[in-house]
mmCIF file of C-alpha atoms in Angstrom:
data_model
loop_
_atom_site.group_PDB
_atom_site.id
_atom_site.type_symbol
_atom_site.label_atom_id
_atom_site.label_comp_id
_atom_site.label_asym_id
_atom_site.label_seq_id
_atom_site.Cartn_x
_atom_site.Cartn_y
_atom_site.Cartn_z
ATOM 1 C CA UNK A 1 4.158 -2.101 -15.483
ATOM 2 C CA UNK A 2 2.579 0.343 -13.024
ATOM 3 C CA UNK A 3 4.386 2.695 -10.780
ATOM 4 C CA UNK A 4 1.929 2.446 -7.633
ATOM 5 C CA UNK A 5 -0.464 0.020 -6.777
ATOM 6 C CA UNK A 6 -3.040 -0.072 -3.993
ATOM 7 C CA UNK A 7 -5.159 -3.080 -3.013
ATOM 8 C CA UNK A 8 -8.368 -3.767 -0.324
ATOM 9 C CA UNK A 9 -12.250 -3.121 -0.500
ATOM 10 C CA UNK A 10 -13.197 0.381 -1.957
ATOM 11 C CA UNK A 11 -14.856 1.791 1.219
ATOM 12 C CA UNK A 12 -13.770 5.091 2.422
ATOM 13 C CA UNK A 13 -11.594 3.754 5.261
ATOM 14 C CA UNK A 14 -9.004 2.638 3.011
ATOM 15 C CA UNK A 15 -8.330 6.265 1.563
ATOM 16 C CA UNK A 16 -8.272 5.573 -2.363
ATOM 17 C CA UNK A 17 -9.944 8.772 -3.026
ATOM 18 C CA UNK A 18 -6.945 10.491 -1.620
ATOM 19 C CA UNK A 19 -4.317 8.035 -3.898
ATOM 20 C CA UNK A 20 -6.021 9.261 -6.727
ATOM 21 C CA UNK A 21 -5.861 12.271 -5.674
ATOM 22 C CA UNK A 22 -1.887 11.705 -4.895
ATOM 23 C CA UNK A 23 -1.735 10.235 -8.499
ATOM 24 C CA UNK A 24 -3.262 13.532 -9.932
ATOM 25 C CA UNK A 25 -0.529 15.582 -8.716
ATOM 26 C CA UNK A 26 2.427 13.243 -10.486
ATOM 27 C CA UNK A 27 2.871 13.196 -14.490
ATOM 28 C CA UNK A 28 2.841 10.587 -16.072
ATOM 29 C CA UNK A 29 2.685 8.409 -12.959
ATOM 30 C CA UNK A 30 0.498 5.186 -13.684
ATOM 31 C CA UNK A 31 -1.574 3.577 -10.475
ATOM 32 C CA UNK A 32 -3.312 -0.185 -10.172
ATOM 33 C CA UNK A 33 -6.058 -0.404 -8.314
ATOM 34 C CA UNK A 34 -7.050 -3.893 -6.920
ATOM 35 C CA UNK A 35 -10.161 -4.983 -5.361
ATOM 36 C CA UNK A 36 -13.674 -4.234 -5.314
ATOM 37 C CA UNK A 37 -16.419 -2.347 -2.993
ATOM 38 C CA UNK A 38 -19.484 0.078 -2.905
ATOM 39 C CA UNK A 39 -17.197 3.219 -3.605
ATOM 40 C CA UNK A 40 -15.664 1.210 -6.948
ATOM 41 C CA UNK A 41 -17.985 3.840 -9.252
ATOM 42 C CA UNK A 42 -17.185 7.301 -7.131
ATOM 43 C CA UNK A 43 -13.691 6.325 -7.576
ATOM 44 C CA UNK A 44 -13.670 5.820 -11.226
ATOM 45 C CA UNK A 45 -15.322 9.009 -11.632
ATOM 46 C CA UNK A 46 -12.981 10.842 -9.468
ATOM 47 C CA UNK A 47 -10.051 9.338 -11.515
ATOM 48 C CA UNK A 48 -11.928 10.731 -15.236
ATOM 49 C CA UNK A 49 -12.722 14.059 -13.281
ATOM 50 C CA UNK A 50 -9.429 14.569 -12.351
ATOM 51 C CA UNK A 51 -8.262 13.558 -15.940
ATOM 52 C CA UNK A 52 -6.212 10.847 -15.020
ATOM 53 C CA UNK A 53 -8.458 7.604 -16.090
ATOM 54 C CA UNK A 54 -6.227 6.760 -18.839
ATOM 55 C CA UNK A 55 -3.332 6.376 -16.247
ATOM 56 C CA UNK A 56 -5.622 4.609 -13.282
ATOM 57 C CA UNK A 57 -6.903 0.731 -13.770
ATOM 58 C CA UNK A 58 -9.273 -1.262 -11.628
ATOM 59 C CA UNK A 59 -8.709 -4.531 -11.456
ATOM 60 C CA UNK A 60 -12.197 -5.564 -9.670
ATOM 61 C CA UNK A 61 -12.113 -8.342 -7.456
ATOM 62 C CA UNK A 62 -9.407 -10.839 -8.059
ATOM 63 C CA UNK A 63 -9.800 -14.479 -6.870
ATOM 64 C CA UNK A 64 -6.826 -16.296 -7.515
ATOM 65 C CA UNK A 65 -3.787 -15.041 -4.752
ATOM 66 C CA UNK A 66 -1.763 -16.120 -7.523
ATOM 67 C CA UNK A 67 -3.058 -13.327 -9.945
ATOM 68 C CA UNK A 68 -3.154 -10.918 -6.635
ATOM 69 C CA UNK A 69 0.791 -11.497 -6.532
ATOM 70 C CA UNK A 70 1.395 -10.903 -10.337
ATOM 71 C CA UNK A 71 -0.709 -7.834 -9.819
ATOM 72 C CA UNK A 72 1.561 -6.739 -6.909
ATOM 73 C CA UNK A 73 4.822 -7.303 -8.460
ATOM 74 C CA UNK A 74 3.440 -5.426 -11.855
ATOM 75 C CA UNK A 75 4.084 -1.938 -9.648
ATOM 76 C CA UNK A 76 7.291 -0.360 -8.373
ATOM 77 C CA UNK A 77 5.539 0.384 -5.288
ATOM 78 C CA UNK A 78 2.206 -0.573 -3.084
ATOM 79 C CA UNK A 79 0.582 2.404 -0.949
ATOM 80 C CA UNK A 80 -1.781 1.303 1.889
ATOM 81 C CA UNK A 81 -3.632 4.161 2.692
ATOM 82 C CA UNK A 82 -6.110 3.202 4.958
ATOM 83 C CA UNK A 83 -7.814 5.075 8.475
ATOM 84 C CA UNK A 84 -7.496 2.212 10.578
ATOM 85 C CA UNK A 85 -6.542 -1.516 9.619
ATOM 86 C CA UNK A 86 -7.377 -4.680 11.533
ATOM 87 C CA UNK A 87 -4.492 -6.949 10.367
ATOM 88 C CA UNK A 88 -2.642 -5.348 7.420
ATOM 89 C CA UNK A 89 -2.291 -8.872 5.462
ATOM 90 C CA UNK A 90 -2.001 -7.065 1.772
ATOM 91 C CA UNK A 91 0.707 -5.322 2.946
ATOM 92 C CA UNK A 92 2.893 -7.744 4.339
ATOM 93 C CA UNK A 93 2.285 -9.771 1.200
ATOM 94 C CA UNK A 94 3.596 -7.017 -1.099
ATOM 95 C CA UNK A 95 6.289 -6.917 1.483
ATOM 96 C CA UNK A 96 7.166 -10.340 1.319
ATOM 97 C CA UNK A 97 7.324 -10.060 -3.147
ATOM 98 C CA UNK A 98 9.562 -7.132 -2.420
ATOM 99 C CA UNK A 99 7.551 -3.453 -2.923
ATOM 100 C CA UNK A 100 8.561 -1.022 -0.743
ATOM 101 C CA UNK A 101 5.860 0.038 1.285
ATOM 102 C CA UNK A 102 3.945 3.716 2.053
ATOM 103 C CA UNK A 103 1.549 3.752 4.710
ATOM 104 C CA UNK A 104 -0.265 5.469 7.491
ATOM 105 C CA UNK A 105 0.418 4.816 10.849
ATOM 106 C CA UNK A 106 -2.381 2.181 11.037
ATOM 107 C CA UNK A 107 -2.637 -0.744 13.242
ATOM 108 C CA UNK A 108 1.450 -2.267 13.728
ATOM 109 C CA UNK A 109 2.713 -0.982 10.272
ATOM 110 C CA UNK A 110 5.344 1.612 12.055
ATOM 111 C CA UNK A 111 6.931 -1.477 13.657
ATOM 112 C CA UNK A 112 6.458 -3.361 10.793
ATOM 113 C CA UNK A 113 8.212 -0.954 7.955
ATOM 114 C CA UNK A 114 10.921 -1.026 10.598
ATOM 115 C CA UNK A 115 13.120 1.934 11.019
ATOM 116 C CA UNK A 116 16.884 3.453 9.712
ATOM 117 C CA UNK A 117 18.450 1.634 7.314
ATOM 118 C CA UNK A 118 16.759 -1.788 7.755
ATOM 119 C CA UNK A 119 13.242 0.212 6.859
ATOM 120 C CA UNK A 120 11.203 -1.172 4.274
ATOM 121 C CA UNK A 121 9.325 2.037 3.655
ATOM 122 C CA UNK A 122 7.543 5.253 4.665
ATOM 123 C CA UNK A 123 4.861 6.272 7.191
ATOM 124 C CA UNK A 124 3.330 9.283 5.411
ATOM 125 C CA UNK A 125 0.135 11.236 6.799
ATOM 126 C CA UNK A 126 -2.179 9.871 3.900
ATOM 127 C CA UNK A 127 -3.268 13.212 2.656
ATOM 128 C CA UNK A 128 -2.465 13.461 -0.984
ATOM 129 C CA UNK A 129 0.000 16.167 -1.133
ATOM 130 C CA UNK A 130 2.204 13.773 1.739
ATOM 131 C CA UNK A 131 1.661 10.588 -0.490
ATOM 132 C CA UNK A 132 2.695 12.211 -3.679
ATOM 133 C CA UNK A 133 5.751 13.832 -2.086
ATOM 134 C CA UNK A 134 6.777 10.195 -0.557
ATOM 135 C CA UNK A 135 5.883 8.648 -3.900
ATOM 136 C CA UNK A 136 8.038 10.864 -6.495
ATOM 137 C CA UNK A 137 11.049 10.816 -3.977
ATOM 138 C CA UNK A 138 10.571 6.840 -4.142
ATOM 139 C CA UNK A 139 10.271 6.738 -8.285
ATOM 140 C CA UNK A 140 13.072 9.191 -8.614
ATOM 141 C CA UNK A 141 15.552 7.284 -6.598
ATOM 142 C CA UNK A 142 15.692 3.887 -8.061
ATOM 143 C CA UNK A 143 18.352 2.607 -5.606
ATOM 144 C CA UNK A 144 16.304 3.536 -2.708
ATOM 145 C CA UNK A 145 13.343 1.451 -4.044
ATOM 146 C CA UNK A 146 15.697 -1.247 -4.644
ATOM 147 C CA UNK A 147 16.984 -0.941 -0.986
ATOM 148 C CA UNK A 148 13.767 -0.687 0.840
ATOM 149 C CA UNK A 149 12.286 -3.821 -1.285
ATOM 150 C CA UNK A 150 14.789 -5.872 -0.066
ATOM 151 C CA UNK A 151 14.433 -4.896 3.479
ATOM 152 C CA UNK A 152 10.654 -5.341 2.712
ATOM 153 C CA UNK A 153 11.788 -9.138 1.444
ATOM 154 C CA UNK A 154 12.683 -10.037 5.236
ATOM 155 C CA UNK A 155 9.001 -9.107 6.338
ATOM 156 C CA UNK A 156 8.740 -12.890 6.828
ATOM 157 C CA UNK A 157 11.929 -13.117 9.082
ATOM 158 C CA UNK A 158 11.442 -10.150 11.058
ATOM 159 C CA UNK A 159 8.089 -11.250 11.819
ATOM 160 C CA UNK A 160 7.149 -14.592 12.212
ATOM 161 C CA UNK A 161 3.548 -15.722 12.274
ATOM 162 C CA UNK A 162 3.019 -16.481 15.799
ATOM 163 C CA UNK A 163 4.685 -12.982 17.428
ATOM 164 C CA UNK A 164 2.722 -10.852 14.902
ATOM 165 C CA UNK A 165 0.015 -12.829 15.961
ATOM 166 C CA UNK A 166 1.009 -11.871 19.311
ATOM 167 C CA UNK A 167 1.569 -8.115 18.942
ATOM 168 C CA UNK A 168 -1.411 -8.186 17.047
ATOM 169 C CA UNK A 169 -3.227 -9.360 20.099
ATOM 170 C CA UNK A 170 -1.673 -6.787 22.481
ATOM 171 C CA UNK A 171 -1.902 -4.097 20.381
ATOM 172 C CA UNK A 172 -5.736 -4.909 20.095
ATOM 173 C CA UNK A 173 -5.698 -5.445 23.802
ATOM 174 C CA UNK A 174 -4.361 -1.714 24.249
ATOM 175 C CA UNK A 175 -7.306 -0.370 22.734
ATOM 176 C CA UNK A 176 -10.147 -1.648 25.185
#
């Protein structure tokens, strides 16, 4: 079981260098690391420089959604850390298995982690001293985890296909 697990294509827009980085700064803290991409090698290396390669895994590229799923629900927690996001589909997926949710304000994922008590996780900055800070308050508080993975669970309700479809559109139209 893994405490924090990330997925997408390793290219620097999705900010794994600086989850690593986040990882570094918690003991004993264990991070999954799905997907595959150009910066796979630079990211390994950045894990054994910062001597935490015995607690990071790459998964490479995984196929079946299936095995995707059972790599989500093997964490306590999934961090999307990305720069900008077209449509965040990993993350309403480990949404939808119940993992609370840290992200950066990227694309509709402030409306989508929802706010007050029905929120289903935190917007943090993505630098790694903010993602380490939201991360340890999320391990340390079991309750909360359990709280914000079931608010997480009603992704699907909240937001059904054809309105995030929808606000998808208009928030894409906002940026011409």
């Amino acid at each position: 079981k893994y405490d924090v697990v990330c997925f997408g294509r390793h290219v620097k827009n999705k900010g794994f260098a600086d989850i690593i980085r986040a990882v570094a700064l918690l003991p004993n803290v264990t991070l999954l690391v799905g997907g595959d991409g150009p910066l796979r090698p630079a990211l390994e290396k950045l894990a054994r420089s910062l001597n935490i390669a015995d607690r990071v895994t790459f998964t490479g590229w995984i196929q079946e959604s299936s095995d995707v799923y059972a790599a989500l629900q093997s964490a306590r927690i999934f961090v999307m850390n990305s720069k900008s996001e077209g449509g965040p589909r990993i993350a309403l997926e480990a949404m939808a298995l119940g993992l609370p949710i840290v992200t950066t304000e990227v694309g509709v994922m402030r409306e989508v982690i929802g706010e007050g008590t029905s929120r289903a996780g935190y917007i943090t900055t993505g630098e790694p001293q903010d993602l380490a800070g939201t991360i340890k308050k999320l391990l340390a508080l079991p309750s909360l985890q359990e709280r914000l993975g079931a608010e997480a669970k009603k992704v699907l309700q909240r937001f059904e296909r054809r309105e995030m479809i929808g606000r998808y559109a208009e928030f894409l139209r906002g940026l011409v």
